[in-house]
CSV table of C-alpha atoms and ligand atoms in Angstrom, one decimal:
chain,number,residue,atom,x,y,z
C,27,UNK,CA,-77.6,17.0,4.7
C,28,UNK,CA,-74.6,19.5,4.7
C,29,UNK,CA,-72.0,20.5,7.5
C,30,UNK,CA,-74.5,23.5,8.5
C,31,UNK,CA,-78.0,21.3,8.6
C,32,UNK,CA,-76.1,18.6,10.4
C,33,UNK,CA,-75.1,21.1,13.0
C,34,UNK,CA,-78.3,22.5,12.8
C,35,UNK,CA,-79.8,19.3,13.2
C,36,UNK,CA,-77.1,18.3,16.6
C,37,UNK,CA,-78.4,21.4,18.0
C,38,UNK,CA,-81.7,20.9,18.4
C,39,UNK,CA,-81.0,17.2,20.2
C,40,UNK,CA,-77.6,18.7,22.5
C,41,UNK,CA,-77.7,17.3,26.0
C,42,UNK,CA,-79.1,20.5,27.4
C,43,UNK,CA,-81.4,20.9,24.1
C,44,UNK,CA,-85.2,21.4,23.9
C,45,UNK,CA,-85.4,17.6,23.0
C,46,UNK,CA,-84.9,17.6,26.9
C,47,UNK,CA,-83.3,14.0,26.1
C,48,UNK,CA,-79.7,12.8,27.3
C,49,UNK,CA,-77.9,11.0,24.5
C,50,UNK,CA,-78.5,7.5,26.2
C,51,UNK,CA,-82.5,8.0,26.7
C,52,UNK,CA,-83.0,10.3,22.5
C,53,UNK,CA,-83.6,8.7,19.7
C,54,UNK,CA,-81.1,7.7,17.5
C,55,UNK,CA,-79.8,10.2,15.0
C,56,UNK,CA,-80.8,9.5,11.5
C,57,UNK,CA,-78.6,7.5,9.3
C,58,UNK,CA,-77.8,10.7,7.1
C,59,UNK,CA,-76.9,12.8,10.5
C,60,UNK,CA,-74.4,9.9,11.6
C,61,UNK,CA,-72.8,9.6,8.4
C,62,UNK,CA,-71.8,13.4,8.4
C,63,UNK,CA,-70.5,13.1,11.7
C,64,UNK,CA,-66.9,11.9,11.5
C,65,UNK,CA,-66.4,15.0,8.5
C,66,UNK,CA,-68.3,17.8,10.8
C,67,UNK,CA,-65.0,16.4,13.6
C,68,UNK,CA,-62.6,16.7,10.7
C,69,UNK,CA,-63.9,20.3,9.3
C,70,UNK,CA,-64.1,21.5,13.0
C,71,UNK,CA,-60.9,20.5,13.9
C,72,UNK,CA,-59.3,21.6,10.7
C,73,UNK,CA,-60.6,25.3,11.7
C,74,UNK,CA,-57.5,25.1,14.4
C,75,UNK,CA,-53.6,25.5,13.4
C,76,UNK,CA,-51.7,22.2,13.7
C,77,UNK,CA,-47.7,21.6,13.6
C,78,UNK,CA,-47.3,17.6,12.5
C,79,UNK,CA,-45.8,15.6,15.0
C,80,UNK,CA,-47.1,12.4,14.1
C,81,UNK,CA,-46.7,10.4,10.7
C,82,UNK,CA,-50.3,9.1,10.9
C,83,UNK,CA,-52.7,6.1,12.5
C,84,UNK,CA,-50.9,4.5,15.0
C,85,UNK,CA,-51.9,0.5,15.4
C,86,UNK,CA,-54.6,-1.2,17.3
C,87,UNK,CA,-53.4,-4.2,17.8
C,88,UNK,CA,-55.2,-7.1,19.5
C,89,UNK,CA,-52.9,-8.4,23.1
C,90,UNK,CA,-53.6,-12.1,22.6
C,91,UNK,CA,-50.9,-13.0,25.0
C,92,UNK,CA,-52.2,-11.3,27.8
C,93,UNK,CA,-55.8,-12.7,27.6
C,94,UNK,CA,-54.2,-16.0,27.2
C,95,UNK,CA,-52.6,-15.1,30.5
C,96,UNK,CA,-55.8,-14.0,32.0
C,97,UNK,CA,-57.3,-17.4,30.8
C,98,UNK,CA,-61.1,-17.8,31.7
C,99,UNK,CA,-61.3,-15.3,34.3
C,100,UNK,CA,-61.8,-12.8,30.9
C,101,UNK,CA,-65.1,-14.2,29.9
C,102,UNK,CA,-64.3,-13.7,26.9
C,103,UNK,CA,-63.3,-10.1,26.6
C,104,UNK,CA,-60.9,-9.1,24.2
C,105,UNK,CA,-58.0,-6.7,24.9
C,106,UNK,CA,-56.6,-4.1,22.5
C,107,UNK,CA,-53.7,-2.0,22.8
C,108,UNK,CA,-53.9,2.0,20.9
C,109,UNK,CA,-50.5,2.2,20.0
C,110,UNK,CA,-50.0,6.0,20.8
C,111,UNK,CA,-46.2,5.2,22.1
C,112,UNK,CA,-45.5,4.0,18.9
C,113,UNK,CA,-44.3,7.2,17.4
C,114,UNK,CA,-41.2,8.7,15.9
C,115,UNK,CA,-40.7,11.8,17.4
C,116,UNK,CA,-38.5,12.1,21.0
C,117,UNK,CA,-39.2,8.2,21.7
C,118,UNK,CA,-43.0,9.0,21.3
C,119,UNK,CA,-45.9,9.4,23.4
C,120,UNK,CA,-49.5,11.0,23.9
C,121,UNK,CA,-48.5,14.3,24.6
C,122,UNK,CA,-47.3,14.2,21.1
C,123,UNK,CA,-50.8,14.8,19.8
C,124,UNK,CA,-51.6,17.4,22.1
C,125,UNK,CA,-48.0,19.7,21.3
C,126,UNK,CA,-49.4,19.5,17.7
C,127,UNK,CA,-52.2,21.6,19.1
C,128,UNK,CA,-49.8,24.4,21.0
C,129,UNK,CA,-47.2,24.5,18.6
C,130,UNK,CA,-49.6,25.1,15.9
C,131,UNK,CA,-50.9,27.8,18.0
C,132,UNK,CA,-47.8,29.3,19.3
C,133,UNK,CA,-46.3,29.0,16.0
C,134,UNK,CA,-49.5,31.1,14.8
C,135,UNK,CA,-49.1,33.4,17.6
C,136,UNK,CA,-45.5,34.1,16.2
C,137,UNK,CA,-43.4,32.7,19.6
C,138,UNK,CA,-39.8,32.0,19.2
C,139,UNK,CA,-39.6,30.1,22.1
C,140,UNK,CA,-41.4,27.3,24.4
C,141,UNK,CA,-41.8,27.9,27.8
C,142,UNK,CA,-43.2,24.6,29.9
C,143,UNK,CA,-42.8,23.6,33.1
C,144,UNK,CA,-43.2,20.1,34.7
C,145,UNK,CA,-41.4,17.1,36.7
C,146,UNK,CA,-38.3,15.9,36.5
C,147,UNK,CA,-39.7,12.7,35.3
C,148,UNK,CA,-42.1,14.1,33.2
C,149,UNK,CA,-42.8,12.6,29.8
C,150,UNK,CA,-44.3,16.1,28.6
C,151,UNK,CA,-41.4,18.1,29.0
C,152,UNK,CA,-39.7,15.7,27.0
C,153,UNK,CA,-41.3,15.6,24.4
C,154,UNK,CA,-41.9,19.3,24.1
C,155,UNK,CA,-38.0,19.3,24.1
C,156,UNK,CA,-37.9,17.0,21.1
C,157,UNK,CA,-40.7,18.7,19.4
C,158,UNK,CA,-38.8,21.8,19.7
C,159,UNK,CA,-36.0,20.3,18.2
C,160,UNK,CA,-37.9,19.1,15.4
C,161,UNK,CA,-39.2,22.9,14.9
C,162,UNK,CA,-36.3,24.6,15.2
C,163,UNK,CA,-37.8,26.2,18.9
C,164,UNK,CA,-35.6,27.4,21.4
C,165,UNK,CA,-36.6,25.3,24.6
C,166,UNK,CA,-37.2,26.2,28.9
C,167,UNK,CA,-37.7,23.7,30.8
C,168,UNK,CA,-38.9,25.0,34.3
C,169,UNK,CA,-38.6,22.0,36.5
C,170,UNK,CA,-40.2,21.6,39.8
C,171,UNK,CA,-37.7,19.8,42.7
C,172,UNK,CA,-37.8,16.2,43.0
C,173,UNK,CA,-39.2,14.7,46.3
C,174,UNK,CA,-36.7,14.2,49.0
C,175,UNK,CA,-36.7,11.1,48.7
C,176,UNK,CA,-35.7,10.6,45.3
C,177,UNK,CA,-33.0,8.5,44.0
C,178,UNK,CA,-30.1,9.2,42.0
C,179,UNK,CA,-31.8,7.6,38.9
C,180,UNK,CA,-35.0,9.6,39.4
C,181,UNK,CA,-33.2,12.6,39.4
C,182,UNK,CA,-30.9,12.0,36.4
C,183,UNK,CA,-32.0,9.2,34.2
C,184,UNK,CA,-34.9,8.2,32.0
C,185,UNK,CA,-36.7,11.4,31.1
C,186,UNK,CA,-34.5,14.2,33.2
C,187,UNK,CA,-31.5,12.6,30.9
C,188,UNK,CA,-33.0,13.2,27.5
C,189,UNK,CA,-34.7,16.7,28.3
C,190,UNK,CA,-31.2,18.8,27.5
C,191,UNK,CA,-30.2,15.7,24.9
C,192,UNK,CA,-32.8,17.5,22.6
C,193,UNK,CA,-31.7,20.9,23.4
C,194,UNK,CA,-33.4,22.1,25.6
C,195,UNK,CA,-32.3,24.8,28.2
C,196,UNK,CA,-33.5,22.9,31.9
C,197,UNK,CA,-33.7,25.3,35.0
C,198,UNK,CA,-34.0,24.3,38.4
C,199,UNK,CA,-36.8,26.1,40.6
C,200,UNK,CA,-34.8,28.2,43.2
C,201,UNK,CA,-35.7,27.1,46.5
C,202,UNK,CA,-39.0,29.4,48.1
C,203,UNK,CA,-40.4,29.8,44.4
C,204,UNK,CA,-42.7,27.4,43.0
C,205,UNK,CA,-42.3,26.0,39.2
C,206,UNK,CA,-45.7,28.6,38.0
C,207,UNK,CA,-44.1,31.2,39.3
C,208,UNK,CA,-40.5,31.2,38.2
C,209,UNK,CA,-42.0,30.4,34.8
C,210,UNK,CA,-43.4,33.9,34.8
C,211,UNK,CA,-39.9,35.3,35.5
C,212,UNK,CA,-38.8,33.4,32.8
C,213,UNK,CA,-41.3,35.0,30.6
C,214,UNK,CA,-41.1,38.7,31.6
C,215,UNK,CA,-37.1,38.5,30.9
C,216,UNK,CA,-37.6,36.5,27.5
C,217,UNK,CA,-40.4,39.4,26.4
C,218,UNK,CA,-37.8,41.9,27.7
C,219,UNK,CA,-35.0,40.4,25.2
C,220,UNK,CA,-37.4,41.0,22.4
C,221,UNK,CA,-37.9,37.0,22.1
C,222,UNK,CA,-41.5,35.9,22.1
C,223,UNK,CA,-42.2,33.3,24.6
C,224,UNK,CA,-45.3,30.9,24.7
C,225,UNK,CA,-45.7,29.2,28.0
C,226,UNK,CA,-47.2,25.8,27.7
C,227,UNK,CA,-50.4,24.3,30.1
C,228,UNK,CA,-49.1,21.7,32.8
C,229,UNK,CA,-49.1,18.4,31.2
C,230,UNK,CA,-49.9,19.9,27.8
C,231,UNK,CA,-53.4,19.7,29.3
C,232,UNK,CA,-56.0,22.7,27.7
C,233,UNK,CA,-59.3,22.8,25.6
C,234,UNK,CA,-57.4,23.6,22.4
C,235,UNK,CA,-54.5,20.8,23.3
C,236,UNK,CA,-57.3,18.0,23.9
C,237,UNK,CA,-58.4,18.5,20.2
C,238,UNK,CA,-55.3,16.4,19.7
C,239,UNK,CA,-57.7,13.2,21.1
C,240,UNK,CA,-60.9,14.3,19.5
C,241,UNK,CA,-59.0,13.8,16.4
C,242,UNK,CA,-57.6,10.2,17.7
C,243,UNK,CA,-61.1,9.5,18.4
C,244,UNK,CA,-61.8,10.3,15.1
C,245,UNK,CA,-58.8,8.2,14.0
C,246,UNK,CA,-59.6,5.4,16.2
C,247,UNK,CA,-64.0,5.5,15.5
C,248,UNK,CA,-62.6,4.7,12.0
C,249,UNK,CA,-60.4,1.8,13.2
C,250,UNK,CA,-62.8,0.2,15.2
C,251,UNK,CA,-65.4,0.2,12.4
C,252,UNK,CA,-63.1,-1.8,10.3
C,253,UNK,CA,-62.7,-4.4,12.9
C,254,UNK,CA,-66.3,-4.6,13.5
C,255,UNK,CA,-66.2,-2.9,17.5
C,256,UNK,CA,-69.6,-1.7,17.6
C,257,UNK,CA,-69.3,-0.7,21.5
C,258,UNK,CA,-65.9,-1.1,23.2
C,259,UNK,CA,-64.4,0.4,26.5
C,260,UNK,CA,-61.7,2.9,26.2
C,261,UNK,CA,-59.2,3.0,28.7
C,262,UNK,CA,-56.5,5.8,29.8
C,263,UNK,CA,-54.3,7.4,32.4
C,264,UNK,CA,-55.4,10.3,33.5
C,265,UNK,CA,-53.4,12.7,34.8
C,266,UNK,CA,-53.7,16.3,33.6
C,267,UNK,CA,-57.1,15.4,32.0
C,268,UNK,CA,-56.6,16.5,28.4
C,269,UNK,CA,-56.2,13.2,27.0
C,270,UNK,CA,-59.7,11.4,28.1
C,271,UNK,CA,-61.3,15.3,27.7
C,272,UNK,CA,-60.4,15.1,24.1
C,273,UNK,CA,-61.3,11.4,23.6
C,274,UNK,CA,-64.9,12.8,25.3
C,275,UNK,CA,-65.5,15.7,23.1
C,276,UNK,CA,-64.5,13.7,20.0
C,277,UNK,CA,-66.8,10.6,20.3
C,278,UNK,CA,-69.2,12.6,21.5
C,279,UNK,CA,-69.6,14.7,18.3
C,280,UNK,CA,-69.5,11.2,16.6
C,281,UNK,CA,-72.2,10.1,18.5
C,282,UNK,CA,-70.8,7.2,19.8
C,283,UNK,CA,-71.8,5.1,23.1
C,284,UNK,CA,-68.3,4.1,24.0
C,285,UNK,CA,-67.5,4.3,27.1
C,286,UNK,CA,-64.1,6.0,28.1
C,287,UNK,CA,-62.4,5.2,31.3
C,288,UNK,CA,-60.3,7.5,33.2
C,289,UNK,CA,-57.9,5.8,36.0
C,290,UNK,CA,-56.9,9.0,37.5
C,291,UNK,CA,-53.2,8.8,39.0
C,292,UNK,CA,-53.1,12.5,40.3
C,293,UNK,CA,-56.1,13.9,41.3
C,294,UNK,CA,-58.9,12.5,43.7
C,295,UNK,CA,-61.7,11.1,41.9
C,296,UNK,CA,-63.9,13.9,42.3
C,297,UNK,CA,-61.4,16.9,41.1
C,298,UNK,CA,-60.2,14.8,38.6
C,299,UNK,CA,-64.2,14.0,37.2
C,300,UNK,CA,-64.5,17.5,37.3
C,301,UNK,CA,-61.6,19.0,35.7
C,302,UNK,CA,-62.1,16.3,32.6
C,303,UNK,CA,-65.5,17.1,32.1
C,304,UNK,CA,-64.9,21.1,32.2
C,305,UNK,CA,-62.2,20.6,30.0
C,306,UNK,CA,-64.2,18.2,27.6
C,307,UNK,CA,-67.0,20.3,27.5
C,308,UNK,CA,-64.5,23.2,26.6
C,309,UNK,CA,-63.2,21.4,23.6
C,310,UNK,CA,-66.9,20.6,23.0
C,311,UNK,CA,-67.5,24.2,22.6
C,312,UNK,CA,-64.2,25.1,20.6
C,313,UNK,CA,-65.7,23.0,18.1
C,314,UNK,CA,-69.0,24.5,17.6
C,315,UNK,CA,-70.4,21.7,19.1
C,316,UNK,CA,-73.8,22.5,21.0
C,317,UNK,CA,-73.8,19.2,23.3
C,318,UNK,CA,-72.3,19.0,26.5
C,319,UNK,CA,-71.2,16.1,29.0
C,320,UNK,CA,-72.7,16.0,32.2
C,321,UNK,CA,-71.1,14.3,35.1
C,322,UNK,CA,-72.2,11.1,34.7
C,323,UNK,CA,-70.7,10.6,31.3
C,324,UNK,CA,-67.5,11.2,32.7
C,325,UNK,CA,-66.3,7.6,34.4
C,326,UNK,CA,-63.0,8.0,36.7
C,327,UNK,CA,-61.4,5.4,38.7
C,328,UNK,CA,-59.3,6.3,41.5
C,329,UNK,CA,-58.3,2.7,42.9
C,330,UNK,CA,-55.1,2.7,41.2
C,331,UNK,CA,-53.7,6.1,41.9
C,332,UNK,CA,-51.8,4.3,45.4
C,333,UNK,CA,-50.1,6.7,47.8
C,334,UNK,CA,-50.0,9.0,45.1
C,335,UNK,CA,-48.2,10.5,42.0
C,336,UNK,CA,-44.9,8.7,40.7
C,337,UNK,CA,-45.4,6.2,44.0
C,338,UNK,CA,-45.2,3.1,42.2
C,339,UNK,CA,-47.8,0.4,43.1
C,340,UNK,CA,-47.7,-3.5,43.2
C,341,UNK,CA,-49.9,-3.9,40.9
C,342,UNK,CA,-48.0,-1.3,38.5
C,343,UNK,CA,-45.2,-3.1,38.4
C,344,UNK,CA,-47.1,-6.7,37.9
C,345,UNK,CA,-49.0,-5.2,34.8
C,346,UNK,CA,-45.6,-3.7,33.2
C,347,UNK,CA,-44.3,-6.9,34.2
C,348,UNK,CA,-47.1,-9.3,32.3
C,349,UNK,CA,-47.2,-6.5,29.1
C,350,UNK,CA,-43.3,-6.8,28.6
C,351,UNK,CA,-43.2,-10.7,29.2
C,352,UNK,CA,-46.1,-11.2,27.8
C,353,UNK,CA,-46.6,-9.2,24.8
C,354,UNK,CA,-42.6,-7.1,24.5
C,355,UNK,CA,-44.1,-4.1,25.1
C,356,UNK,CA,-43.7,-1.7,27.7
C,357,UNK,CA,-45.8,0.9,29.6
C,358,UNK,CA,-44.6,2.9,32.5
C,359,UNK,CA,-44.6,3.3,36.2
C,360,UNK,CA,-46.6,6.4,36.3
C,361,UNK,CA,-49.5,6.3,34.3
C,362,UNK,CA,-49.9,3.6,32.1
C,363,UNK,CA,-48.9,0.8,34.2
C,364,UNK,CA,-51.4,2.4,36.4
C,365,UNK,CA,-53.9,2.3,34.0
C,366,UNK,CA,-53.4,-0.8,32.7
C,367,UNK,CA,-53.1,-2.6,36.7
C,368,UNK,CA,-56.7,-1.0,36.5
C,369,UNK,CA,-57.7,-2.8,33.2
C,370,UNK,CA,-56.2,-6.3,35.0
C,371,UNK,CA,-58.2,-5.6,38.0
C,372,UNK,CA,-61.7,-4.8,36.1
C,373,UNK,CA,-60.9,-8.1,33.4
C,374,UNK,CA,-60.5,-10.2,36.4
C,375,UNK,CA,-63.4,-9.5,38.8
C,376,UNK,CA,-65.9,-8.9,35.7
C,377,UNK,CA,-66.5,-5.3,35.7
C,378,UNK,CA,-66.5,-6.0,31.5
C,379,UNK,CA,-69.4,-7.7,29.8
C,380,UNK,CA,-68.5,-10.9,28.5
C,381,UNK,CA,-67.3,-10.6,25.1
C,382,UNK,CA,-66.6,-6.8,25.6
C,383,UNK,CA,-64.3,-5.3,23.2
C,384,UNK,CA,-61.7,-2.7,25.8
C,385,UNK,CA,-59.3,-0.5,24.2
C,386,UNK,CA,-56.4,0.3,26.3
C,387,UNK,CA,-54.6,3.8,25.2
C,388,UNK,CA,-50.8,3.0,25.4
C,389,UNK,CA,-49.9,6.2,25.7
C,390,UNK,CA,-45.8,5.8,26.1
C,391,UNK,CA,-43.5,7.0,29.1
C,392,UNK,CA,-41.5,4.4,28.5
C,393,UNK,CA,-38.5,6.2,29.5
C,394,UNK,CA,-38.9,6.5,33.1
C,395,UNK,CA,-38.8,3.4,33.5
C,396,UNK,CA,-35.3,3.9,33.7
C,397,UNK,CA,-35.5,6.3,36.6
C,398,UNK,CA,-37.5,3.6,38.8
C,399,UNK,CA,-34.5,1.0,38.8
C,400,UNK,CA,-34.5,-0.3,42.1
C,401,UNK,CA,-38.1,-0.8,42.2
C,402,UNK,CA,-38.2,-2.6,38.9
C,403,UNK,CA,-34.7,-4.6,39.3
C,404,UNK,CA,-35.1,-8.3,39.3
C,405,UNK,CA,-35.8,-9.7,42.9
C,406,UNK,CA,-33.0,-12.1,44.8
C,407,UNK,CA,-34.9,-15.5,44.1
D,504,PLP,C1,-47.3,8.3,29.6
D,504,PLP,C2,-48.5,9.1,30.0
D,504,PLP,N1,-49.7,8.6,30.0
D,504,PLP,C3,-50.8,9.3,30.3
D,504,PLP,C4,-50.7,10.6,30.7
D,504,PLP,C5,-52.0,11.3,31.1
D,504,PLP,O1,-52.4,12.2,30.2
D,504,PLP,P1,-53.2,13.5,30.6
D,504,PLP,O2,-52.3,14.4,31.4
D,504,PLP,O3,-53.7,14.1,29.3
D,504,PLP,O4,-54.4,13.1,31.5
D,504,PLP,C6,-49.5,11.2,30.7
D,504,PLP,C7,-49.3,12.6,31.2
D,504,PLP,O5,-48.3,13.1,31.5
D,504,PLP,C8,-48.3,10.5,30.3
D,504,PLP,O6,-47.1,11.0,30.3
């Protein structure tokens, strides 16, 4: 069966097909359909302009010291770690894969420089800063005003330090104007100097950008095949959706039942379910792919998101805590300490089934760390 029949084949059994089936209830595909899958992925997403970023793979690597830290209240399940902050570029990170997606597309689209806008702790910015670099891309950083309760490392360390490190030209929104719209002043006067400016989604976040994770799913399908994970859980942040949108679309084309966790730390759950499964089915669609997600497919948790974004939790802080003394290496306060507080909390009260494979997405950040000193510093014993 070729690229066409196989999509052919997937369009007669798509969610909303005439086999009037959802995936989990329709027979499974035949064995020459699934073979074809992971190359109809790789010929879709080849159709789409991409700038390298990345070197390759990163590691799935078993975290031995943390189950042995979690002890018999595991049952058994085993705990990966997706090495996405283990990346060269900009101290690395999961936007990473996403910027491959709009630079290949601005750089298609001709643009001389990036336009993004953000936080001041944000690890995107960052990294589109370092990306830049890496191309040769003049740089705007638009970002939005800190809280006022903010500390002195918030506003200047971690990320905000490294963003004009890599070149890039950081403006503060004037007071009255919000981050959106003095981008589009930025805009207007860089089209009016002749430059041509490419304004980048908040967070990375957009159909095209999440193709970035439908190719680490296809990276990752072939990963867990080696090791023998027939059916793990997938675990990320979510924030600005693209990530766990991409990692949707892209099993889904493979036709694999994983299940994909979202702990959202931005949105409510309901907003958040929504936007990630618009934005999956989206991608779905930008790859010719005539199946869709419905609702239930997409599985957010809200319980660690605390008083909301960059508010640090407890149980943040105990899960970067146990990864870096436990395994030496570190997530963040924002999202993936979040995230991986949440994969603690479901280990230890059994939400896995015993002997369950979970995949937690490191997907970087590391830097802020350094701009949530006080609440990470040592306590007085
Ligand atoms: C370290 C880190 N993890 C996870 C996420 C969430 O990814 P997404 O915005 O694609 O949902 C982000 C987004 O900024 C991030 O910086």
């Amino acid at each position: 069966m070729d690229g066409a029949a196989t999509l052919a084949f997937l369009d007669g059994c798509g969610t909303t097909s005439p086999c009037g089936l959802s995936p989990a209830r329709r027979p499974p595909y035949p064995a020459a359909v699934v073979q074809r899958l992971p190359m109809v992925l790789a010929e879709a997403l080849s159709r789409y302009p991409r700038t390298r970023l990345t070197e390759g793979p990163t590691p799935l690597q078993r975290l031995r010291r943390v189950e042995a830290a979690l002890g018999s209240a595991l049952n058994g399940v085993q705990l990966y770690g997706k090495r996405d902050d283990l990346m060269g570029l900009g101290g690395g990170g999961s936007k990473l894969r996403k910027l491959e997606m709009l630079l290949g597309d601005a750089a298609a689209k001709g643009a001389d420089v990036i336009v993004a806008t953000g936080g001041r702790q944000s690890n995107s910015l960052r990294l589109t800063a370092a990306a830049c670099a890496r191309e040769g891309l003049a740089c705007e950083l638009v970002l939005a005003p800190a809280a006022p309760d903010a500390d002195g490392d918030f506003r200047e360390n971690g990320n905000a330090l490294l963003d004009p490190l890599f070149g890039a030209t950081v403006h503060q929104v004037p007071a009255g104007m919000g981050a959106a719209e003095f981008a589009r002043t930025r805009i207007d006067a860089l089209s009016a100097q002749g430059r041509t400016p490419y304004l980048t989604p908040a967070g990375a976040s957009s159909s095209l950008s999440a193709l970035g994770y439908a190719r680490c799913a296809l990276e990752l399908d072939a990963q867990l095949a080696e090791l023998g994970l027939d059916e793990p859980v997938i675990v990320t942040a979510n924030g600005s959706f693209g990530t766990q949108a991409g990692l949707l679309a892209g099993f889904r084309i493979l036709d694999r039942p994983q299940r994909i966790h979202g702990f959202t730390i931005l949105a409510a759950a309901d907003d958040c379910r929504q936007g990630t499964q618009a934005m999956a089915n989206d991608a779905l669609a930008l790859l010719d792919s005539p199946t869709r997600l419905g609702p239930d497919e997409v599985q957010i948790f809200e319980e660690q998101r605390g008083e909301g974004y960059g508010r640090v939790t407890a149980e943040a802080l105990a899960a970067i805590r146990l990864m870096a003394s436990h395994e030496g290496l570190l997530l963040d306060p924002v999202y993936s300490g979040k995230a991986f507080a949440g994969v603690l909390d479901h280990a230890r009260t059994g939400r896995y089934r015993p002997g369950a494979a979970v995949v937690f997405l490191m997907t970087g950040g590391s830097p802020a760390l350094f701009a949530y000193r006080q609440a990470l510093a040592p306590q007085p014993v």
